[in-house]
Tab-separated table of N, CA and C in Angstrom:
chain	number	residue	atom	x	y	z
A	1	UNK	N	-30.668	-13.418	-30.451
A	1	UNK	CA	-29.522	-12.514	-30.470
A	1	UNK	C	-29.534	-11.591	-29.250
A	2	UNK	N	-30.660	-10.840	-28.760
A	2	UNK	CA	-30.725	-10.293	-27.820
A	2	UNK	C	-30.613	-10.962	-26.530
A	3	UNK	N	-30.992	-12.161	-26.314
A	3	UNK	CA	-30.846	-12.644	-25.370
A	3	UNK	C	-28.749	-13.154	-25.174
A	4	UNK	N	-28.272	-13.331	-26.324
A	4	UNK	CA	-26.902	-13.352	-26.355
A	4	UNK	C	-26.341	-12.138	-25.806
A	5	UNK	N	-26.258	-11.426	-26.153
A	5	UNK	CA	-26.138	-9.635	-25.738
A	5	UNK	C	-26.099	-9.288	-24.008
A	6	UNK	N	-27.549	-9.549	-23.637
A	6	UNK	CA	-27.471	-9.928	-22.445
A	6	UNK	C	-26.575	-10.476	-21.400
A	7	UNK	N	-26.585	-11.760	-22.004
A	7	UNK	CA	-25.666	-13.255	-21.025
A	7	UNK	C	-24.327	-12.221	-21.550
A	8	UNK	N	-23.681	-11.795	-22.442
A	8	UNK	CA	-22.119	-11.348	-22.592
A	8	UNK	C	-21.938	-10.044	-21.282
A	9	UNK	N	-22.826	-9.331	-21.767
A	9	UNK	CA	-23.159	-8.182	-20.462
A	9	UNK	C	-22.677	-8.443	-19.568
A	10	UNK	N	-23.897	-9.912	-18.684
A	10	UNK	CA	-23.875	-9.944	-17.892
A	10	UNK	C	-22.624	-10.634	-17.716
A	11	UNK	N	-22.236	-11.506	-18.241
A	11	UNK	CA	-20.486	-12.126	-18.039
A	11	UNK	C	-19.339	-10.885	-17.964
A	12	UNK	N	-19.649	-10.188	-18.614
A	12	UNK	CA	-18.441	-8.850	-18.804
A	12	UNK	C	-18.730	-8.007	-17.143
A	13	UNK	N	-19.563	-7.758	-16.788
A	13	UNK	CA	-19.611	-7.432	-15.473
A	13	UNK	C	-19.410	-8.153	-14.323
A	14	UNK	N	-19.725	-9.449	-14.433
A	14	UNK	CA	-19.604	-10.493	-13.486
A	14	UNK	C	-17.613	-10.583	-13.159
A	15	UNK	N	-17.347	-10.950	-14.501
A	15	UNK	CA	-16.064	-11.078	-14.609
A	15	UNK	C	-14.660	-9.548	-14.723
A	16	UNK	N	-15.315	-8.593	-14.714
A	16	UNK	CA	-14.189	-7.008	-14.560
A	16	UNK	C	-14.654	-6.755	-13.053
A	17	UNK	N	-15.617	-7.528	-12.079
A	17	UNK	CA	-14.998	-7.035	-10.594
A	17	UNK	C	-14.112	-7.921	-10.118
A	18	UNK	N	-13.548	-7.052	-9.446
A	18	UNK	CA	-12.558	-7.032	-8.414
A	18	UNK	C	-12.564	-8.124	-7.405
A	19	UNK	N	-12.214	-9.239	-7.677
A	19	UNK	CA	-12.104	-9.899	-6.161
A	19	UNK	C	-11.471	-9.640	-5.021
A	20	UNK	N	-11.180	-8.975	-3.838
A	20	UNK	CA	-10.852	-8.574	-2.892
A	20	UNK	C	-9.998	-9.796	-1.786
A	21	UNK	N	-8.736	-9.608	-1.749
A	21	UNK	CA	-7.603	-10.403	-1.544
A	21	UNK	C	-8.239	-10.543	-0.020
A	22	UNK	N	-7.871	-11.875	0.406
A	22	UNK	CA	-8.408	-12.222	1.800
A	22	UNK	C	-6.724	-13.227	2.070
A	23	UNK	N	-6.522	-12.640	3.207
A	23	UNK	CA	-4.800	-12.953	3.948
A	23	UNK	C	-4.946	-13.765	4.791
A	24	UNK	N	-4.525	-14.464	5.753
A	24	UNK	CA	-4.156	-15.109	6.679
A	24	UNK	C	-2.893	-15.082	7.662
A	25	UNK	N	-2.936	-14.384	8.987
A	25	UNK	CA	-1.611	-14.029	9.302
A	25	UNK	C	-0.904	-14.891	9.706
A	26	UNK	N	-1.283	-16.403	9.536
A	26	UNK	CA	-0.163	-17.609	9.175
A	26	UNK	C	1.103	-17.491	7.759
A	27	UNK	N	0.041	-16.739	7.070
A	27	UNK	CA	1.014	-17.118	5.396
A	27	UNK	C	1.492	-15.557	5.073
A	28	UNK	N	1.054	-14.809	5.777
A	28	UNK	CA	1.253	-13.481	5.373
A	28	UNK	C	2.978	-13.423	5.513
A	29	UNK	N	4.133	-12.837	5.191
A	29	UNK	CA	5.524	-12.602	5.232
A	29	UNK	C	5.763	-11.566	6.071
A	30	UNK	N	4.738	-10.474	5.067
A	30	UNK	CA	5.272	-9.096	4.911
A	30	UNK	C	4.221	-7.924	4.510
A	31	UNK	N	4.310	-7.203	5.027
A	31	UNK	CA	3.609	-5.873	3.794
A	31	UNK	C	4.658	-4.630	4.163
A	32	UNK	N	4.439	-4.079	3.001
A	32	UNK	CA	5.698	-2.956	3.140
A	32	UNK	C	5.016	-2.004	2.256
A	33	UNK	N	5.000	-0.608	2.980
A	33	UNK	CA	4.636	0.297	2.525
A	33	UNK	C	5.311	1.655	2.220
A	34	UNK	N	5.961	2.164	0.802
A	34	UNK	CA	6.663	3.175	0.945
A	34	UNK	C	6.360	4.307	-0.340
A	35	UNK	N	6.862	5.461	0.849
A	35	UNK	CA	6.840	7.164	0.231
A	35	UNK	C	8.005	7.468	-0.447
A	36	UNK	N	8.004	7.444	-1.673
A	36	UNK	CA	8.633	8.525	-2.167
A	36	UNK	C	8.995	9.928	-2.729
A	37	UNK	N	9.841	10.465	-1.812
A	37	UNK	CA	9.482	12.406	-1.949
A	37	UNK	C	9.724	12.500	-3.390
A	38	UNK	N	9.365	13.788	-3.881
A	38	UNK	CA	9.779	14.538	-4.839
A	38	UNK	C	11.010	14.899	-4.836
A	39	UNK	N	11.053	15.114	-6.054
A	39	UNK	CA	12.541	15.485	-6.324
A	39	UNK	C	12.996	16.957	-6.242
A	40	UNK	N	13.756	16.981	-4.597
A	40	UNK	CA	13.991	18.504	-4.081
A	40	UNK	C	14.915	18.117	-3.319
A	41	UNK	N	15.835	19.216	-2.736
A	41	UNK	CA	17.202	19.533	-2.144
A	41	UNK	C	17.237	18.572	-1.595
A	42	UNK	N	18.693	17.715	-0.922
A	42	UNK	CA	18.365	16.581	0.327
A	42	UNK	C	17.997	16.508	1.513
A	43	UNK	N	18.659	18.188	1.685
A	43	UNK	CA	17.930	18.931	3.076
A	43	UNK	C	16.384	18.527	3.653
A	44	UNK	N	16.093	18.423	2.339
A	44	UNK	CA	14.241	18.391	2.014
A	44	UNK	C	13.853	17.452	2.322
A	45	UNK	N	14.372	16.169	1.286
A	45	UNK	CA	13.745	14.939	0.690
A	45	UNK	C	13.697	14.020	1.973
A	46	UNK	N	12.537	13.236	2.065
A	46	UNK	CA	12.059	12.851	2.893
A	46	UNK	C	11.449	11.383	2.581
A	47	UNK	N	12.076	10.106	2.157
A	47	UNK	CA	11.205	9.248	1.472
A	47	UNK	C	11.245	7.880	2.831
A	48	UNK	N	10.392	7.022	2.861
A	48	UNK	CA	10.692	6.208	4.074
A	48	UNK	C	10.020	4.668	3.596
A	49	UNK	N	9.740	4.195	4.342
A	49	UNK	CA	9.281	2.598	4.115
A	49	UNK	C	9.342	2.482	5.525
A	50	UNK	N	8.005	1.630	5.249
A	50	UNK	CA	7.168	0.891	6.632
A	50	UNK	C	6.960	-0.307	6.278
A	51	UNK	N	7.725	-1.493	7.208
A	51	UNK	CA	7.581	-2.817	7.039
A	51	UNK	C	6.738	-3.428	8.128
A	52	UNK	N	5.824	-4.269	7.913
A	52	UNK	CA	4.816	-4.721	8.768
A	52	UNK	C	5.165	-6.162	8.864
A	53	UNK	N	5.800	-7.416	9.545
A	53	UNK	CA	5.697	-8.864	9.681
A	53	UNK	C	5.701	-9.295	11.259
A	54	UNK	N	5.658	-10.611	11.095
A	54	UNK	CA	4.653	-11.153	12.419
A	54	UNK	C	5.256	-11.157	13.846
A	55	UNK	N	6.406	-10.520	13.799
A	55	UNK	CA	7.181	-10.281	15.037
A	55	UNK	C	7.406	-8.775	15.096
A	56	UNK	N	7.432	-7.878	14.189
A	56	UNK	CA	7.755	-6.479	14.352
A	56	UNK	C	7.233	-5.302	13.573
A	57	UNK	N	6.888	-4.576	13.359
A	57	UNK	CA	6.870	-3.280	12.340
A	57	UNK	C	8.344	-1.822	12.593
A	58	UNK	N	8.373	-1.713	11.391
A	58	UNK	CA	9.725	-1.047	10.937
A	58	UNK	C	9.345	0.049	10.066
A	59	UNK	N	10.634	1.090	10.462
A	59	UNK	CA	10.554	2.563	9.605
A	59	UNK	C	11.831	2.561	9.305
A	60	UNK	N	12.108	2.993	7.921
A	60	UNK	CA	13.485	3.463	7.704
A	60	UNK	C	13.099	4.748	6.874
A	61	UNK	N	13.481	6.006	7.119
A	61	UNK	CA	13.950	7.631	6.656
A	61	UNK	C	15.196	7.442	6.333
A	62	UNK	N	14.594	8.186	4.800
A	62	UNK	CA	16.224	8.157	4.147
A	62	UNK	C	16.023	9.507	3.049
A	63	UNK	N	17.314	9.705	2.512
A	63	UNK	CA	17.090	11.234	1.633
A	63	UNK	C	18.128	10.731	0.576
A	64	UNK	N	17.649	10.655	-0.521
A	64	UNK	CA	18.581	10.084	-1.401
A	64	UNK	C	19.083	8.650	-1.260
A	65	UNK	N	19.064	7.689	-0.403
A	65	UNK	CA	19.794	6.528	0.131
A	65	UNK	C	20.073	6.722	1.126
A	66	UNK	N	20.755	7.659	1.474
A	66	UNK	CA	20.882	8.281	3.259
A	66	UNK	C	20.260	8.094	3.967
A	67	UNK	N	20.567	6.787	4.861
A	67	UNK	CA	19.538	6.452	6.040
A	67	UNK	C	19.921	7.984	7.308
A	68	UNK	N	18.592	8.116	7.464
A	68	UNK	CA	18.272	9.728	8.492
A	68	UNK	C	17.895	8.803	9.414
A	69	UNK	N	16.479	8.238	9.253
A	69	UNK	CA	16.393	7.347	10.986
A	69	UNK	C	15.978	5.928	10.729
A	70	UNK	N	15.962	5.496	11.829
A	70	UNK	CA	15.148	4.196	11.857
A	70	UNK	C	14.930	3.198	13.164
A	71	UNK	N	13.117	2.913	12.909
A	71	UNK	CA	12.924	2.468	14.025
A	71	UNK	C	12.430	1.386	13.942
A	72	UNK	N	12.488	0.631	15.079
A	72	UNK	CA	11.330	-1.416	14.663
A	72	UNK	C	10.712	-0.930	16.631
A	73	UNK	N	9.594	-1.516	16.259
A	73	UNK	CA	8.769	-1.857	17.249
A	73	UNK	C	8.193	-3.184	17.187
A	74	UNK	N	8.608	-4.237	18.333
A	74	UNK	CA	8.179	-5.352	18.731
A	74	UNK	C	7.191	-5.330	18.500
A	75	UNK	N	5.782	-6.715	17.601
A	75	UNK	CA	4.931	-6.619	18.083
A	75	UNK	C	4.025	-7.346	19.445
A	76	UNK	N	3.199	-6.897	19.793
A	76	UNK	CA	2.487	-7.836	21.243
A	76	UNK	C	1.801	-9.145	20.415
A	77	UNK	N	1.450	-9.967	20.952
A	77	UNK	CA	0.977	-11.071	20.651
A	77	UNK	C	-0.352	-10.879	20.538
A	78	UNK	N	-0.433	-11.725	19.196
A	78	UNK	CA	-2.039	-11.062	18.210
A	78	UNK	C	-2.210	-9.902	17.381
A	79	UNK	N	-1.303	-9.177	18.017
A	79	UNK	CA	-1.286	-7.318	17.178
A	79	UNK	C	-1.472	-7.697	15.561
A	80	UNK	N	-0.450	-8.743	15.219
A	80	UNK	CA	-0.266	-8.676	13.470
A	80	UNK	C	-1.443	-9.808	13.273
A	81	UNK	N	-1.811	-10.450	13.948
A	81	UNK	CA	-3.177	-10.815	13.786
A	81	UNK	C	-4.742	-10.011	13.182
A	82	UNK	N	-4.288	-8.914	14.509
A	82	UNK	CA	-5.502	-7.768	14.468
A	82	UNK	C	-5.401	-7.145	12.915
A	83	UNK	N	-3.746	-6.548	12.857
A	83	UNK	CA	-3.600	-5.812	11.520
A	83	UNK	C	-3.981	-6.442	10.454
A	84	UNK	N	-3.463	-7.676	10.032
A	84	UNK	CA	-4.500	-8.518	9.102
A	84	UNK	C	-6.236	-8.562	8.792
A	85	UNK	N	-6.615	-8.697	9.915
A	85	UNK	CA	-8.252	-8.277	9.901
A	85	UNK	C	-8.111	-7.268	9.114
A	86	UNK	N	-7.609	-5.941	9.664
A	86	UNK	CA	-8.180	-4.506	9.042
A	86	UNK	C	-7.847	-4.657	7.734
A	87	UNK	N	-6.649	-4.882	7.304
A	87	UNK	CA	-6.078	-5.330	6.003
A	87	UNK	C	-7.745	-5.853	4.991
A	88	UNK	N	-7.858	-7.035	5.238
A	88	UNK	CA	-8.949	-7.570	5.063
A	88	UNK	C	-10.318	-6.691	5.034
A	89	UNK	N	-10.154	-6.418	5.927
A	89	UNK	CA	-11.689	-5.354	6.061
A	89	UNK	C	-11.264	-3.983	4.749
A	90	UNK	N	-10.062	-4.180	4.478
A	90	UNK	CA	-10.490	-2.667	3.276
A	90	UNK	C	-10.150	-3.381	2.179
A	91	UNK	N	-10.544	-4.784	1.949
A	91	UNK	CA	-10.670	-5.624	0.568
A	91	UNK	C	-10.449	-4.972	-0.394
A	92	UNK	N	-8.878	-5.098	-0.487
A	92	UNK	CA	-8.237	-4.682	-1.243
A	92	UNK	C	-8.316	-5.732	-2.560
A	93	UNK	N	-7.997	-5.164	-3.572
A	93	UNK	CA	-7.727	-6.030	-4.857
A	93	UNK	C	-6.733	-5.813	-5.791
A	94	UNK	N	-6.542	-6.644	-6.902
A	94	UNK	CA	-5.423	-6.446	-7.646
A	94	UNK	C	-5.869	-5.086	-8.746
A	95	UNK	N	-6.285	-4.180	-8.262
A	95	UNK	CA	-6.930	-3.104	-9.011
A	95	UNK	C	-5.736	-2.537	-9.125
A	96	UNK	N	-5.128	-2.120	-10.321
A	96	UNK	CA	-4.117	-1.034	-10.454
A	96	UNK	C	-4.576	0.658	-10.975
A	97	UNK	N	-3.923	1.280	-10.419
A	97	UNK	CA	-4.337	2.854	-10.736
A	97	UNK	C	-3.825	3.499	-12.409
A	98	UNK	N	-4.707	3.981	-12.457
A	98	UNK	CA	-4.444	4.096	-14.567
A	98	UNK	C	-3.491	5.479	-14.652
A	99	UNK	N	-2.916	5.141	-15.059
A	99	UNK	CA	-1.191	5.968	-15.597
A	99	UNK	C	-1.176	6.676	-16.356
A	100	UNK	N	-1.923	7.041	-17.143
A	100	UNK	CA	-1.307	7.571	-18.761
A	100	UNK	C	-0.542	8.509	-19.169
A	101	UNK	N	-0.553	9.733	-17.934
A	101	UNK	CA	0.523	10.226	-18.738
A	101	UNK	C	1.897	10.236	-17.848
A	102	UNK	N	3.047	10.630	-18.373
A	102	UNK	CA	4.476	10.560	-18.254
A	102	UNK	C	4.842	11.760	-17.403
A	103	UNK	N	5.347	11.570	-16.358
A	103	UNK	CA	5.761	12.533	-15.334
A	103	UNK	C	6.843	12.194	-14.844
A	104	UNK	N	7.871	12.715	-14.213
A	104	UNK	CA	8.682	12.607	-12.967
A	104	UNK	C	8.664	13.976	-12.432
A	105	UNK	N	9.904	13.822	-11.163
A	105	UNK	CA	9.850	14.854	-10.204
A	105	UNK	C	8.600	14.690	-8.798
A	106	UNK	N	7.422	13.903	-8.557
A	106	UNK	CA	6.104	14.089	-8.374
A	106	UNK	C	6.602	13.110	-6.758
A	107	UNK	N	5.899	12.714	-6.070
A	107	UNK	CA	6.348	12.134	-5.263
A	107	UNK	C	4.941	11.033	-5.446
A	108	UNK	N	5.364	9.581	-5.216
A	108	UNK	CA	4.416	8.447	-5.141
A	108	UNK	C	4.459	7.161	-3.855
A	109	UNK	N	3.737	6.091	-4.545
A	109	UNK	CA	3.535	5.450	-3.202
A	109	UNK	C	3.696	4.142	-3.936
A	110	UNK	N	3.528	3.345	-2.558
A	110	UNK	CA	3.109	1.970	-3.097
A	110	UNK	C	3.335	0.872	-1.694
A	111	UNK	N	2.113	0.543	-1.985
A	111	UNK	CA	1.755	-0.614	-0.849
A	111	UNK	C	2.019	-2.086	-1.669
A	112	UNK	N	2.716	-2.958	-1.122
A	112	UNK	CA	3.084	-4.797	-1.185
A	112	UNK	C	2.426	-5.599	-0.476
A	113	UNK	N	2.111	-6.920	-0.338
A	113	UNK	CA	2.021	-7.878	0.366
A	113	UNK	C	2.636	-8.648	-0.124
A	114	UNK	N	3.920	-9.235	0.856
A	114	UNK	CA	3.969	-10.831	0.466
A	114	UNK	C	3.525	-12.030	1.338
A	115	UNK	N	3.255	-13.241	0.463
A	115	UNK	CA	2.770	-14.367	0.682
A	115	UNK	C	4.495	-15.180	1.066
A	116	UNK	N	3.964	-16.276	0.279
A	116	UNK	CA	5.325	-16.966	-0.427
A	116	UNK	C	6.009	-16.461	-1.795
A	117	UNK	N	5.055	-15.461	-1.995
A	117	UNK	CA	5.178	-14.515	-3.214
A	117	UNK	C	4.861	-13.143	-3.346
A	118	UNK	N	5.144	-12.660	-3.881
A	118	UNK	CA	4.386	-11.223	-4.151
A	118	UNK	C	3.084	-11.298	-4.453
A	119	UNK	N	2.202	-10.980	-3.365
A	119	UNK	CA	0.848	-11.157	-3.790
A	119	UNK	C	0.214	-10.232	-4.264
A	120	UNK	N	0.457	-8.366	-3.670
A	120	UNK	CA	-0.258	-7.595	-3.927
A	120	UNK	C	0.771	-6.577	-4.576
A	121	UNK	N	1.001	-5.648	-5.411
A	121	UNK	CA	1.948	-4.513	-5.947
A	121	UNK	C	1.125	-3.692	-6.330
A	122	UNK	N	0.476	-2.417	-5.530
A	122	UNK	CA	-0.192	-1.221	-6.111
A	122	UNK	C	0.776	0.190	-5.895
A	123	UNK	N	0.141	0.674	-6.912
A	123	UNK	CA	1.756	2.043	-6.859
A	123	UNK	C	0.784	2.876	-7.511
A	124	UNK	N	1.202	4.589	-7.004
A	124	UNK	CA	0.404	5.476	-6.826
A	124	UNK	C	1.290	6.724	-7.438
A	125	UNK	N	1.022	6.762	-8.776
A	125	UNK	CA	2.104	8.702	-8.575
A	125	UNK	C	1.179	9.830	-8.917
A	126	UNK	N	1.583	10.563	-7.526
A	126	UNK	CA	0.537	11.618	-7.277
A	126	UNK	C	1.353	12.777	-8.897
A	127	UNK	N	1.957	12.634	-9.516
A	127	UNK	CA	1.716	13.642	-10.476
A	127	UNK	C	0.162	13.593	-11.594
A	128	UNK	N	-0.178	12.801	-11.151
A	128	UNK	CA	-1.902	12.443	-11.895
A	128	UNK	C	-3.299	12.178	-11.068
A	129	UNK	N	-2.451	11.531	-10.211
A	129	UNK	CA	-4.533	11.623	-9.164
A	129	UNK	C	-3.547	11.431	-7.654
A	130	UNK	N	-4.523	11.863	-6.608
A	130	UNK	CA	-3.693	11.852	-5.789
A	130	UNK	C	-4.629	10.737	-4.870
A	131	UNK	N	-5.342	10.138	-5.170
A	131	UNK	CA	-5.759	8.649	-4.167
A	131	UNK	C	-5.899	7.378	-5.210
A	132	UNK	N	-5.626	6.297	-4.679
A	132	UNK	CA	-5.790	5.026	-5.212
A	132	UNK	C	-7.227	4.933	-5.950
A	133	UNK	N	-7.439	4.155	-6.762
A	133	UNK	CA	-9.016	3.859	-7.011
A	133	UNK	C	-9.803	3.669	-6.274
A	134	UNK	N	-11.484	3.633	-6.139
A	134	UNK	CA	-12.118	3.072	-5.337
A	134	UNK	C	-12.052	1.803	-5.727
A	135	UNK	N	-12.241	0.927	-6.702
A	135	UNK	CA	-11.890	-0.501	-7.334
A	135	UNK	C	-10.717	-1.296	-6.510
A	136	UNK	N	-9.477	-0.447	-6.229
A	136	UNK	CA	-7.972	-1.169	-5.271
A	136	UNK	C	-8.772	-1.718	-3.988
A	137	UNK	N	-9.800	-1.040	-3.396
A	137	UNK	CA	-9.975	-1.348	-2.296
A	137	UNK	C	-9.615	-0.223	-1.145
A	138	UNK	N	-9.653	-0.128	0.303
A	138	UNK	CA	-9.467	0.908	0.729
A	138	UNK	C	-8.111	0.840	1.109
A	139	UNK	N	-7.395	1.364	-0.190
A	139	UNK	CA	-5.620	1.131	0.234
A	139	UNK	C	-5.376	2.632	1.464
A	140	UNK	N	-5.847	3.540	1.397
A	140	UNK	CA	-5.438	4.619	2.613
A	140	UNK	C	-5.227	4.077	4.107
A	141	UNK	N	-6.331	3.116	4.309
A	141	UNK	CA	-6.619	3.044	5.935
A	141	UNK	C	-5.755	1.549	5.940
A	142	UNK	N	-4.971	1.373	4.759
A	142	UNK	CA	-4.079	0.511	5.460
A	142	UNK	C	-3.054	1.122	5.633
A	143	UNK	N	-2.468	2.095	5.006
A	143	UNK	CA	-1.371	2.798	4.802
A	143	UNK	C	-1.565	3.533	5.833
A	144	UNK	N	-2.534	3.989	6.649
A	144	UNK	CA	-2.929	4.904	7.665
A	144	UNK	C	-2.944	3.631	8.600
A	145	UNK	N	-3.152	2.665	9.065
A	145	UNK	CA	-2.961	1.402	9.831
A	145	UNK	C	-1.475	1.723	10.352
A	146	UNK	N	-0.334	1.131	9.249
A	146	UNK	CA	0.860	1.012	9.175
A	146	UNK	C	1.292	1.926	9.822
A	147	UNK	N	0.863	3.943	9.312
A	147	UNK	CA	1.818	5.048	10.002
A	147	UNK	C	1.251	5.190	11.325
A	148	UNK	N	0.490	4.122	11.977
A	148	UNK	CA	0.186	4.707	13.247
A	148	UNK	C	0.779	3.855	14.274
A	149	UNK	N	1.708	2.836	13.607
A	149	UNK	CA	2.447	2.367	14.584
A	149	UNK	C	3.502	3.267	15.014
A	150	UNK	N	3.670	4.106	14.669
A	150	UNK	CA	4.641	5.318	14.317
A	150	UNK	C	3.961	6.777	14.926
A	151	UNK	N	3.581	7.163	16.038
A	151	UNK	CA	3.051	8.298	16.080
A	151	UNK	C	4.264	9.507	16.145
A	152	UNK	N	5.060	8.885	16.049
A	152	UNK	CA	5.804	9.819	16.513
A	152	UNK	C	6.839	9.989	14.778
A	153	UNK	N	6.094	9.997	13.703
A	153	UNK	CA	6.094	9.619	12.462
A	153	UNK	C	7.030	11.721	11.850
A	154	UNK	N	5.705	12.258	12.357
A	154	UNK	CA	6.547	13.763	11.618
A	154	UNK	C	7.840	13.972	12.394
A	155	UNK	N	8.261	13.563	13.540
A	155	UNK	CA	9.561	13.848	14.119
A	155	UNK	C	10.677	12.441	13.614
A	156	UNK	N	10.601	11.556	13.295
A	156	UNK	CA	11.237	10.786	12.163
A	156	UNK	C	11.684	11.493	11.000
A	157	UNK	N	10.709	12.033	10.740
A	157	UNK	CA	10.816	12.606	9.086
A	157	UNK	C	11.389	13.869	8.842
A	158	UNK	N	11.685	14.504	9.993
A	158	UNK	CA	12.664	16.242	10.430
A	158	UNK	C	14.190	15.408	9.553
């Protein structure tokens, strides 16, 4: 019996980690990463999306639906290559962030990948924790990847 106990253990741990999504920037589509503000004046609100695919990366600022700006930057040849690596290097997984309680007003996130499909969907509302799990993988430094194609990111967002 004890030795049963064991082997389940050890299966129950083997099997609740995280396998860490590995891409290919042949099959990759897309990744798209977007902010949504809190709910304040329009003057204010500030929500955007960053699209990453194998010819360009893209910003659209908007306040309510109201497109405010928007920019695409060509990429150089290999760039979305490189970005894939890093992608990869913060082995990400299908880890989702635990929810429980009921909020609006709060402002949240959420990073995508698509394949030929939706491969990855993690979503973040800061009215309860304000970083992803350590389990997701290192979703920041991709999301920090993405806004740095953009340095010129807080004058977008005026």
């Amino acid at each position: 019996m004890k030795r049963l106990t064991i082997i389940l253990v050890m299966i129950n741990l083997f099997t609740s980690c995280e396998t860490p999504i590995l891409l290919e920037a042949s099959t990759t589509e897309k990744i798209v990463y977007n902010f949504h503000d809190s709910s304040v004046p329009p003057e204010y609100h500030r929500s955007y999306e960053i699209s990453i695919n194998k010819n360009s990366v893209g910003i659209i600022v908007d306040s309510y639906g109201d497109t405010l700006n928007a920019k695409s930057v060509e990429l150089k040849a290999g760039q979305f290559d490189e970005f894939i690596e890093q992608v990869n290097a913060a082995e990400l997984t299908h880890s989702k962030p635990k929810n429980d309680l009921a909020c609006s007003g709060s402002t949240s996130e959420s990073l995508k990948i698509y394949t030929d499909k939706l491969l990855l969907n993690t979503y973040l509302d800061h009215c309860q924790v304000d970083e992803f799990p350590a389990k997701s993988g290192d979703v920041r430094t991709v999301i920090n990847e993405l806004k740095a194609f953009f340095p010129d990111l807080d004058e977008l967002l005026k």
